[in-house]
Amino acid sequence: MPDLLGTAQPPGAQAWRWDWQQAARCRGCDDLFFHPTGEREPARSLREAAATALCRACPVRRECAQHALTMQEPYGVWGGLTESDRSEQLFGPRPVRKR
């Protein structure tokens, strides 16, 4: 019986979607880019500043940031964008709460 739907061969791997990660300067630096449990200020701001500084010199910064925005990555620093940076770009500024 012929393959009428064209499914005899599985689709090829889509490595091209992820190849940019091979050139990322942050490879192996998860502790710098993702917050540890219970992290508070000022440690969080210092860690994020160090991570974004590394991102500034990264050759795939644009691809990384685009991935994080497209996938709505909830955690970490991606392409020089912190969690709050991405949230603001995707959803706008958080409303100010009056007490």
PDB file of C-alpha atoms in Angstrom:
ATOM      1  CA  MET A   1       0.000   0.000   0.000  1.00  0.00           C
ATOM      2  CA  PRO A   2       1.477   3.388  -0.939  1.00  0.00           C
ATOM      3  CA  ASP A   3       2.151   6.049   1.648  1.00  0.00           C
ATOM      4  CA  LEU A   4      -0.586   8.508   0.703  1.00  0.00           C
ATOM      5  CA  LEU A   5       0.042  10.907   3.563  1.00  0.00           C
ATOM      6  CA  GLY A   6       3.809  11.114   3.100  1.00  0.00           C
ATOM      7  CA  THR A   7       4.503   9.842   6.601  1.00  0.00           C
ATOM      8  CA  ALA A   8       6.821   6.950   5.748  1.00  0.00           C
ATOM      9  CA  GLN A   9       9.843   9.051   6.679  1.00  0.00           C
ATOM     10  CA  PRO A  10       9.798  10.981   9.944  1.00  0.00           C
ATOM     11  CA  PRO A  11      10.492  14.676   9.727  1.00  0.00           C
ATOM     12  CA  GLY A  12      14.149  15.558  10.116  1.00  0.00           C
ATOM     13  CA  ALA A  13      15.556  16.859  13.343  1.00  0.00           C
ATOM     14  CA  GLN A  14      15.168  20.586  13.709  1.00  0.00           C
ATOM     15  CA  ALA A  15      18.648  21.191  15.081  1.00  0.00           C
ATOM     16  CA  TRP A  16      18.785  24.488  13.210  1.00  0.00           C
ATOM     17  CA  ARG A  17      16.355  25.889  15.778  1.00  0.00           C
ATOM     18  CA  TRP A  18      18.855  25.250  18.569  1.00  0.00           C
ATOM     19  CA  ASP A  19      22.289  25.448  16.932  1.00  0.00           C
ATOM     20  CA  TRP A  20      22.789  29.021  18.151  1.00  0.00           C
ATOM     21  CA  GLN A  21      23.160  27.663  21.700  1.00  0.00           C
ATOM     22  CA  GLN A  22      26.482  26.059  20.760  1.00  0.00           C
ATOM     23  CA  ALA A  23      28.064  29.533  20.468  1.00  0.00           C
ATOM     24  CA  ALA A  24      26.540  30.956  23.668  1.00  0.00           C
ATOM     25  CA  ARG A  25      29.006  32.374  26.204  1.00  0.00           C
ATOM     26  CA  CYS A  26      26.816  31.229  29.101  1.00  0.00           C
ATOM     27  CA  ARG A  27      27.224  27.502  28.444  1.00  0.00           C
ATOM     28  CA  GLY A  28      27.851  25.823  31.785  1.00  0.00           C
ATOM     29  CA  CYS A  29      27.037  28.916  33.866  1.00  0.00           C
ATOM     30  CA  ASP A  30      23.541  27.959  35.061  1.00  0.00           C
ATOM     31  CA  ASP A  31      24.229  29.233  38.594  1.00  0.00           C
ATOM     32  CA  LEU A  32      24.759  32.721  37.202  1.00  0.00           C
ATOM     33  CA  PHE A  33      21.705  32.786  34.940  1.00  0.00           C
ATOM     34  CA  PHE A  34      19.085  31.047  37.084  1.00  0.00           C
ATOM     35  CA  HIS A  35      18.265  32.049  40.652  1.00  0.00           C
ATOM     36  CA  PRO A  36      18.827  29.628  43.505  1.00  0.00           C
ATOM     37  CA  THR A  37      15.944  28.767  45.814  1.00  0.00           C
ATOM     38  CA  GLY A  38      15.255  31.514  48.326  1.00  0.00           C
ATOM     39  CA  GLU A  39      17.427  34.157  46.665  1.00  0.00           C
ATOM     40  CA  ARG A  40      16.720  37.693  47.919  1.00  0.00           C
ATOM     41  CA  GLU A  41      17.922  41.204  47.209  1.00  0.00           C
ATOM     42  CA  PRO A  42      20.625  42.442  46.862  1.00  0.00           C
ATOM     43  CA  ALA A  43      22.050  39.051  45.804  1.00  0.00           C
ATOM     44  CA  ARG A  44      19.515  38.754  42.990  1.00  0.00           C
ATOM     45  CA  SER A  45      20.372  42.131  41.462  1.00  0.00           C
ATOM     46  CA  LEU A  46      24.105  41.411  41.688  1.00  0.00           C
ATOM     47  CA  ARG A  47      23.688  38.005  40.012  1.00  0.00           C
ATOM     48  CA  GLU A  48      21.480  39.454  37.262  1.00  0.00           C
ATOM     49  CA  ALA A  49      23.979  42.273  36.644  1.00  0.00           C
ATOM     50  CA  ALA A  50      26.812  39.762  36.260  1.00  0.00           C
ATOM     51  CA  ALA A  51      24.715  37.614  33.910  1.00  0.00           C
ATOM     52  CA  THR A  52      23.651  40.523  31.707  1.00  0.00           C
ATOM     53  CA  ALA A  53      27.278  41.708  31.549  1.00  0.00           C
ATOM     54  CA  LEU A  54      28.272  38.310  30.138  1.00  0.00           C
ATOM     55  CA  CYS A  55      25.375  38.531  27.671  1.00  0.00           C
ATOM     56  CA  ARG A  56      26.587  41.870  26.294  1.00  0.00           C
ATOM     57  CA  ALA A  57      29.622  40.163  24.748  1.00  0.00           C
ATOM     58  CA  CYS A  58      27.745  37.065  23.538  1.00  0.00           C
ATOM     59  CA  PRO A  59      27.669  36.446  19.770  1.00  0.00           C
ATOM     60  CA  VAL A  60      24.163  34.912  19.930  1.00  0.00           C
ATOM     61  CA  ARG A  61      22.520  37.411  22.254  1.00  0.00           C
ATOM     62  CA  ARG A  62      19.822  38.362  19.749  1.00  0.00           C
ATOM     63  CA  GLU A  63      18.852  34.741  19.037  1.00  0.00           C
ATOM     64  CA  CYS A  64      18.772  33.955  22.753  1.00  0.00           C
ATOM     65  CA  ALA A  65      16.557  36.923  23.600  1.00  0.00           C
ATOM     66  CA  GLN A  66      14.212  36.115  20.708  1.00  0.00           C
ATOM     67  CA  HIS A  67      13.938  32.508  21.878  1.00  0.00           C
ATOM     68  CA  ALA A  68      13.098  33.613  25.428  1.00  0.00           C
ATOM     69  CA  LEU A  69      10.411  36.020  24.240  1.00  0.00           C
ATOM     70  CA  THR A  70       8.914  33.549  21.750  1.00  0.00           C
ATOM     71  CA  MET A  71       8.831  30.691  24.259  1.00  0.00           C
ATOM     72  CA  GLN A  72       7.877  33.014  27.141  1.00  0.00           C
ATOM     73  CA  GLU A  73      10.668  31.591  29.288  1.00  0.00           C
ATOM     74  CA  PRO A  74       9.566  32.253  32.872  1.00  0.00           C
ATOM     75  CA  TYR A  75      12.943  31.973  34.628  1.00  0.00           C
ATOM     76  CA  GLY A  76      16.505  33.161  34.255  1.00  0.00           C
ATOM     77  CA  VAL A  77      18.414  35.703  32.247  1.00  0.00           C
ATOM     78  CA  TRP A  78      18.185  35.113  28.486  1.00  0.00           C
ATOM     79  CA  GLY A  79      19.899  37.281  25.894  1.00  0.00           C
ATOM     80  CA  GLY A  80      20.537  39.974  28.460  1.00  0.00           C
ATOM     81  CA  LEU A  81      16.872  40.115  29.475  1.00  0.00           C
ATOM     82  CA  THR A  82      15.879  39.383  33.058  1.00  0.00           C
ATOM     83  CA  GLU A  83      12.564  37.821  34.033  1.00  0.00           C
ATOM     84  CA  SER A  84      11.066  41.251  34.692  1.00  0.00           C
ATOM     85  CA  ASP A  85      12.488  42.674  31.416  1.00  0.00           C
ATOM     86  CA  ARG A  86      10.806  39.923  29.411  1.00  0.00           C
ATOM     87  CA  SER A  87       7.553  40.244  31.322  1.00  0.00           C
ATOM     88  CA  GLU A  88       7.441  43.962  30.613  1.00  0.00           C
ATOM     89  CA  GLN A  89       8.185  43.468  26.906  1.00  0.00           C
ATOM     90  CA  LEU A  90       5.537  40.773  26.569  1.00  0.00           C
ATOM     91  CA  PHE A  91       2.789  42.113  28.800  1.00  0.00           C
ATOM     92  CA  GLY A  92       3.589  45.771  29.452  1.00  0.00           C
ATOM     93  CA  PRO A  93       4.539  47.419  32.722  1.00  0.00           C
ATOM     94  CA  ARG A  94       3.013  46.127  35.923  1.00  0.00           C
ATOM     95  CA  PRO A  95       0.349  48.420  37.330  1.00  0.00           C
ATOM     96  CA  VAL A  96       1.313  50.383  40.411  1.00  0.00           C
ATOM     97  CA  ARG A  97      -0.718  49.283  43.402  1.00  0.00           C
ATOM     98  CA  LYS A  98      -1.946  51.987  45.739  1.00  0.00           C
ATOM     99  CA  ARG A  99      -2.346  51.224  49.390  1.00  0.00           C
TER     100      ARG A  99
END
